PDB file of C-alpha atoms and ligand atoms in Angstrom:
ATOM      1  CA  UNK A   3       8.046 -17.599   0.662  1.00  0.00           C
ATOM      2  CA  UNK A   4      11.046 -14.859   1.096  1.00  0.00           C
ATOM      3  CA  UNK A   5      10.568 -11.929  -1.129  1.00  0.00           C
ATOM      4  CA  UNK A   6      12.618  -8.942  -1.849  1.00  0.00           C
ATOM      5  CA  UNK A   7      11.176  -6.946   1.048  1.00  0.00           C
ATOM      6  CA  UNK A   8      12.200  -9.498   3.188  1.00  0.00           C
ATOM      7  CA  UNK A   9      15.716  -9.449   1.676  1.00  0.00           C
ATOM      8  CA  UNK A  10      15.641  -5.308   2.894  1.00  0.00           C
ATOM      9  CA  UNK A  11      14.717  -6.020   6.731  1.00  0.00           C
ATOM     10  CA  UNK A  12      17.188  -8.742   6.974  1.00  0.00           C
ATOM     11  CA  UNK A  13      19.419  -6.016   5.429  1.00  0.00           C
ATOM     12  CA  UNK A  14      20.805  -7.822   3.018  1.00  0.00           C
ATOM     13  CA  UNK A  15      19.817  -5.702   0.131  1.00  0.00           C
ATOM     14  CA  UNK A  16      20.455  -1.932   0.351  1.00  0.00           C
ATOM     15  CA  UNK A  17      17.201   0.311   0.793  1.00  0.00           C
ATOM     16  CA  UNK A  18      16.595   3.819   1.651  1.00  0.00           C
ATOM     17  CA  UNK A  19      14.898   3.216   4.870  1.00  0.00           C
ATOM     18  CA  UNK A  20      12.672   5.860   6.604  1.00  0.00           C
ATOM     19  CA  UNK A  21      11.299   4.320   9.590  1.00  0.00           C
ATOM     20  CA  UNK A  22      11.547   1.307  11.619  1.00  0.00           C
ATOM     21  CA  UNK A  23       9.810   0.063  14.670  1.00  0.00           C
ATOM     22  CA  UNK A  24       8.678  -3.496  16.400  1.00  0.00           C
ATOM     23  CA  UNK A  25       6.487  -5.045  13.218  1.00  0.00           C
ATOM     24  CA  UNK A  26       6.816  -2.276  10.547  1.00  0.00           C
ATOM     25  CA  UNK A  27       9.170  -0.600   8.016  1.00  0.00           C
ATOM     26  CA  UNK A  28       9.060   2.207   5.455  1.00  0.00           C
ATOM     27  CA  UNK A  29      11.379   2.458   2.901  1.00  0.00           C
ATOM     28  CA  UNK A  30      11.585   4.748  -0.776  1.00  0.00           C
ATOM     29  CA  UNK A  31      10.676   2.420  -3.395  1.00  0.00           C
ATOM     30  CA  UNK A  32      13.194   1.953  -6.184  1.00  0.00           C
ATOM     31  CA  UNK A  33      11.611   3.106  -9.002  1.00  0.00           C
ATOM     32  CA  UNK A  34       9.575   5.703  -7.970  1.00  0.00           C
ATOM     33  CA  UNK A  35       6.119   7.394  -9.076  1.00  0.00           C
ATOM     34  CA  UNK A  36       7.639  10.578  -7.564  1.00  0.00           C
ATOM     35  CA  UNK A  37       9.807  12.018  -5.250  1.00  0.00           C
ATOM     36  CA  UNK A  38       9.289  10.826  -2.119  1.00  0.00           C
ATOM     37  CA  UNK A  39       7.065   7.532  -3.194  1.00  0.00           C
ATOM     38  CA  UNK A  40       7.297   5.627  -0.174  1.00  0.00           C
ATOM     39  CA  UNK A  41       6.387   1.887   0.501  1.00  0.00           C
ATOM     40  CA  UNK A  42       4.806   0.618   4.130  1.00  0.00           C
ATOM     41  CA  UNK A  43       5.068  -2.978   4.965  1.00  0.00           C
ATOM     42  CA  UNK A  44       4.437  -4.906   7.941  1.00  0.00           C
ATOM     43  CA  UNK A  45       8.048  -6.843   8.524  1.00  0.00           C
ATOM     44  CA  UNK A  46       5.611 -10.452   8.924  1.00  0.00           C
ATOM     45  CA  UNK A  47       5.389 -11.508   5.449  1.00  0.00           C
ATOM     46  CA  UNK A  48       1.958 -11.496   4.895  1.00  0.00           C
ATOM     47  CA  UNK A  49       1.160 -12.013   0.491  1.00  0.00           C
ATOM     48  CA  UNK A  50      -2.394  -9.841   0.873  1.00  0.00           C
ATOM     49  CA  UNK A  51      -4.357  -7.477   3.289  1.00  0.00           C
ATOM     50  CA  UNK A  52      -6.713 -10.064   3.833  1.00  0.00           C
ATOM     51  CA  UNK A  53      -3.987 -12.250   5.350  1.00  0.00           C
ATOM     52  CA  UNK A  54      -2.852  -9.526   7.809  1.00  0.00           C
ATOM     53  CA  UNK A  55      -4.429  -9.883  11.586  1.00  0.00           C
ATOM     54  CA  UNK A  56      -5.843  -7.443  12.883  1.00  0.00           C
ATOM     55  CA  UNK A  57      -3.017  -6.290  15.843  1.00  0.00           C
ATOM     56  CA  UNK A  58      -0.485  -5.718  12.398  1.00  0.00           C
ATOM     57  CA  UNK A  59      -3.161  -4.287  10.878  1.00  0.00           C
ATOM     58  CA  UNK A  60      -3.469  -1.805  13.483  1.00  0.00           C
ATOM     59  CA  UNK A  61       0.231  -1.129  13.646  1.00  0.00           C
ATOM     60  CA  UNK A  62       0.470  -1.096   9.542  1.00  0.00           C
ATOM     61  CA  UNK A  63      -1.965   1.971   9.517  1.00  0.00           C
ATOM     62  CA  UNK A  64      -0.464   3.710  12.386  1.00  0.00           C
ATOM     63  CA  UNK A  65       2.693   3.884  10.240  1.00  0.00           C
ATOM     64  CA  UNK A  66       0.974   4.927   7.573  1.00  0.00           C
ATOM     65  CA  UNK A  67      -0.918   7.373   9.329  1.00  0.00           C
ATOM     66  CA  UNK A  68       2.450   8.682  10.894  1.00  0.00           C
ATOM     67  CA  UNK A  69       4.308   8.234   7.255  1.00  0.00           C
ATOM     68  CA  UNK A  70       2.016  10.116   5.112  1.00  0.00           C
ATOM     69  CA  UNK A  71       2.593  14.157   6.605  1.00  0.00           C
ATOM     70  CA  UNK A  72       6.174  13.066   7.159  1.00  0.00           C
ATOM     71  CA  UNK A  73       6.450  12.162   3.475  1.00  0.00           C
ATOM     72  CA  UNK A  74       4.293  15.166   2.165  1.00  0.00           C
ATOM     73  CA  UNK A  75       6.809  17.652   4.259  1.00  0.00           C
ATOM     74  CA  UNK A  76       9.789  16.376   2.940  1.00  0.00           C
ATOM     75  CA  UNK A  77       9.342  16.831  -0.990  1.00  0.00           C
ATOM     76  CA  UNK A  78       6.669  19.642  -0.716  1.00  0.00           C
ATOM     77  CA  UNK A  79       3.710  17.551  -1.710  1.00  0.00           C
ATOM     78  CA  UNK A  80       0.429  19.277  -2.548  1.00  0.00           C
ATOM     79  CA  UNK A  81      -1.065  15.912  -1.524  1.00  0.00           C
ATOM     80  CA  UNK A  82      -0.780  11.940  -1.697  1.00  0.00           C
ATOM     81  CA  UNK A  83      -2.164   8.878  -3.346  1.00  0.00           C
ATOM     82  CA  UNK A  84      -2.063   6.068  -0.673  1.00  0.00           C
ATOM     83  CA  UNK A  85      -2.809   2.876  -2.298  1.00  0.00           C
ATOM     84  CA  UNK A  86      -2.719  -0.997  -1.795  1.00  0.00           C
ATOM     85  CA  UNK A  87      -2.129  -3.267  -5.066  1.00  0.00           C
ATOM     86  CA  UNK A  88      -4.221  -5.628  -3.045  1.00  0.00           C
ATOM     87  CA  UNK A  89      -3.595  -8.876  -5.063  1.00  0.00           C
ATOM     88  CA  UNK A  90      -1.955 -10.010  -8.415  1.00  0.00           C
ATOM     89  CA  UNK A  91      -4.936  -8.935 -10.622  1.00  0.00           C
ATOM     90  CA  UNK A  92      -5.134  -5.516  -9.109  1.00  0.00           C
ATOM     91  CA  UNK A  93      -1.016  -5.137 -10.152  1.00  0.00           C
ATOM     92  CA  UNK A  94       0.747  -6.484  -6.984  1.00  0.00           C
ATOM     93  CA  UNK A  95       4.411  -7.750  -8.467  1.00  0.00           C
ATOM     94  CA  UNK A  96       5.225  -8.638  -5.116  1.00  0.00           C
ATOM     95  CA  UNK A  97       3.643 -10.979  -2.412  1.00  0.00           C
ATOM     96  CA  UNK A  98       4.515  -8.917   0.526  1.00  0.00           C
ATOM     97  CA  UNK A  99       1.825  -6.685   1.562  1.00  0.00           C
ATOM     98  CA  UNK A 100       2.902  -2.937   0.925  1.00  0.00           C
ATOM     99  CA  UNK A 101       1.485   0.312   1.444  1.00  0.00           C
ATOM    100  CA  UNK A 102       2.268   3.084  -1.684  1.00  0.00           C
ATOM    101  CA  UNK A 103       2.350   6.476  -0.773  1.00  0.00           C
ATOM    102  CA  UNK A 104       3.156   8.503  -3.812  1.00  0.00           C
ATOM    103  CA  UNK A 105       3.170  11.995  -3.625  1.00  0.00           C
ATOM    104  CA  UNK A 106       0.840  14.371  -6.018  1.00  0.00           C
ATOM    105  CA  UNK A 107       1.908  17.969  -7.343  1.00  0.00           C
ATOM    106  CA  UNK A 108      -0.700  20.292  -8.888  1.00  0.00           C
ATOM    107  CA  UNK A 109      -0.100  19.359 -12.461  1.00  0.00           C
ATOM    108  CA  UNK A 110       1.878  16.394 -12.315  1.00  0.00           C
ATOM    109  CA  UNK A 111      -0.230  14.710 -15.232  1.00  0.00           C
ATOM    110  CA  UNK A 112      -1.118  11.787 -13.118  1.00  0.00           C
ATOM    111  CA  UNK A 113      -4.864  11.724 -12.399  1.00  0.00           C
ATOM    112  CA  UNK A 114      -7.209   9.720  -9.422  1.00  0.00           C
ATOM    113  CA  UNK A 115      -7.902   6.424  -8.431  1.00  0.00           C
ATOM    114  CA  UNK A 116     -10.434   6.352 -10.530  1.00  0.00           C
ATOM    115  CA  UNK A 117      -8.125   5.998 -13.608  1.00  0.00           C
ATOM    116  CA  UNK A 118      -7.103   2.373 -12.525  1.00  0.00           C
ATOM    117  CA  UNK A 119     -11.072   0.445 -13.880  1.00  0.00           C
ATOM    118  CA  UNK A 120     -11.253  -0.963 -17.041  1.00  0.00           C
ATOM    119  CA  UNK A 121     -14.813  -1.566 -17.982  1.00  0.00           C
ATOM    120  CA  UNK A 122     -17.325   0.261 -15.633  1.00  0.00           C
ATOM    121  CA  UNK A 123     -20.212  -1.695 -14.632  1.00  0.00           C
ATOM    122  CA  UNK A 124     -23.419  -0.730 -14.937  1.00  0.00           C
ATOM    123  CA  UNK A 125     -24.974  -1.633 -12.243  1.00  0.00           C
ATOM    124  CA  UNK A 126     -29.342  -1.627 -11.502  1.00  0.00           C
ATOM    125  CA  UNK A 127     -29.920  -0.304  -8.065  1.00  0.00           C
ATOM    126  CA  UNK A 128     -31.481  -3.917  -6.863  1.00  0.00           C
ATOM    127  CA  UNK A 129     -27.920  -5.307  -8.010  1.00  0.00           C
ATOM    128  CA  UNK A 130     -26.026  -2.651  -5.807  1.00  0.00           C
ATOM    129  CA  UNK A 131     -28.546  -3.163  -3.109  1.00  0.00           C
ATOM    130  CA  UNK A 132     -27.558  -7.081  -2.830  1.00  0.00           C
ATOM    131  CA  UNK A 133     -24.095  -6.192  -3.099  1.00  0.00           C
ATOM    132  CA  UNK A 134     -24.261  -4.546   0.022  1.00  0.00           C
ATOM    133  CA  UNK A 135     -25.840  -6.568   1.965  1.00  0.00           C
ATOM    134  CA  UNK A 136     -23.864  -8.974   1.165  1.00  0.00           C
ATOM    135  CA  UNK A 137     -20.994  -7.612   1.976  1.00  0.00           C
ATOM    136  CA  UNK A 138     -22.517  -6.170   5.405  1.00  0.00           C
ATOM    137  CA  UNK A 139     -23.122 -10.167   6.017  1.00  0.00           C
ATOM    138  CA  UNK A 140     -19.344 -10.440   5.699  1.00  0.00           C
ATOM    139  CA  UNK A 141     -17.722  -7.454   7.287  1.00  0.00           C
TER     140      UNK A 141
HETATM  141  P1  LIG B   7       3.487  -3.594  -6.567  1.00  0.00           P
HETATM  142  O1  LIG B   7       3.352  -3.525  -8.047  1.00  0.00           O
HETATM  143  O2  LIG B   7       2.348  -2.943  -5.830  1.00  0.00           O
HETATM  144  O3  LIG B   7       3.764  -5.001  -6.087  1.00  0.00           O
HETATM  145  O4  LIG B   7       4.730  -2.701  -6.199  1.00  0.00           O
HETATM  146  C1  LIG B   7       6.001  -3.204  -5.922  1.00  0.00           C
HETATM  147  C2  LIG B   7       6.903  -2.020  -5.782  1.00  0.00           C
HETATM  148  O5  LIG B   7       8.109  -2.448  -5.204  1.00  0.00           O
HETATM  149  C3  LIG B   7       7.250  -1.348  -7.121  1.00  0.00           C
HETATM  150  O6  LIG B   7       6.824   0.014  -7.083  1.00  0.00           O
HETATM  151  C4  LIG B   7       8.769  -1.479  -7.186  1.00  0.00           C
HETATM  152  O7  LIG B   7       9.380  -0.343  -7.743  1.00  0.00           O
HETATM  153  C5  LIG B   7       9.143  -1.667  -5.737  1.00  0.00           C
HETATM  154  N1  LIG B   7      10.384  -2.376  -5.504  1.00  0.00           N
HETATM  155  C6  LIG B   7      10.770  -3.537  -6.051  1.00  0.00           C
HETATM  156  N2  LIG B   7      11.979  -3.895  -5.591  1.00  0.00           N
HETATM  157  C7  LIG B   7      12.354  -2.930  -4.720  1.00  0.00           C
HETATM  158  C8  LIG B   7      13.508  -2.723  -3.913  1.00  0.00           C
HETATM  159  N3  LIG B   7      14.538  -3.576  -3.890  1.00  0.00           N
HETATM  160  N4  LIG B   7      13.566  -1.607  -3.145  1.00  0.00           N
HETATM  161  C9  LIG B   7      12.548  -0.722  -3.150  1.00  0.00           C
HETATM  162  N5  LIG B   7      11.437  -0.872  -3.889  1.00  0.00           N
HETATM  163  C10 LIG B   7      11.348  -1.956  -4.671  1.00  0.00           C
END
């Protein structure tokens, strides 16, 4: 599996990187959200968060962590949506994990996370209760 964002740290497509270290990158995505929409990606190809170990994991977030300020500065950013399309039925075009930090303006039209379920469950309290145990069992 090679994918596009493999193609940009080879450098052998063009991309407007904006940080680089050991295992991670940060580049503007090409059709951006906003100005400033930035994407994170670990430079191991890894298709889904769930595939990433935990050491790249670590490293991932720390860019992110570092990323999302320095992105927020540099356009003037009342705030950020930082979001995973973890998956192909959640949106993710392409299999290389990636980080989106797209940055908000007062007004901008766009609205919250909230905006991406379809059909909201309705969900008895004894159904949420097993839910979460059963994902404590996991976790
Ligand atoms: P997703 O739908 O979460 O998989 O998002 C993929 C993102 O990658 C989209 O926002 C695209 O605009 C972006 N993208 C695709 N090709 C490139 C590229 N060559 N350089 C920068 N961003 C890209």
């Amino acid at each position: 599996m090679s994918t596009i964002f493999s193609q940009i740290i080879e450098g052998e497509i063009p991309a407007r990187i904006v940080y680089e270290d050991e295992t991670t990158i940060a580049f503007l995505d090409a059709n951006p959200l906003a100005p400033g929409h930035t994407l994170v990606i670990p430079k191991a190809e890894y298709e889904r968060l769930n595939d990433v170990p935990d050491d790249v994991a670590t490293d991932l977030y720390a860019t992110i962590h570092q990323l999302v300020p320095a992105v927020e500065d540099a356009v003037d950013a009342d705030a950020t949506t930082v979001a995973f399309n973890n998956g192909e039925e959640a949106g993710q075009e392409v299999p290389h994990v990636h980080c989106h930090i797209v940055p908000r303006f007062e007004g901008d039209g766009g609205g919250p996370i909230h905006g991406i379920a379809g059909d909201v469950p309705d969900l008895a309290d004894d159904e949420l209760d097993d839910i979460a145990a059963d994902i404590e069992s996991r976790a």
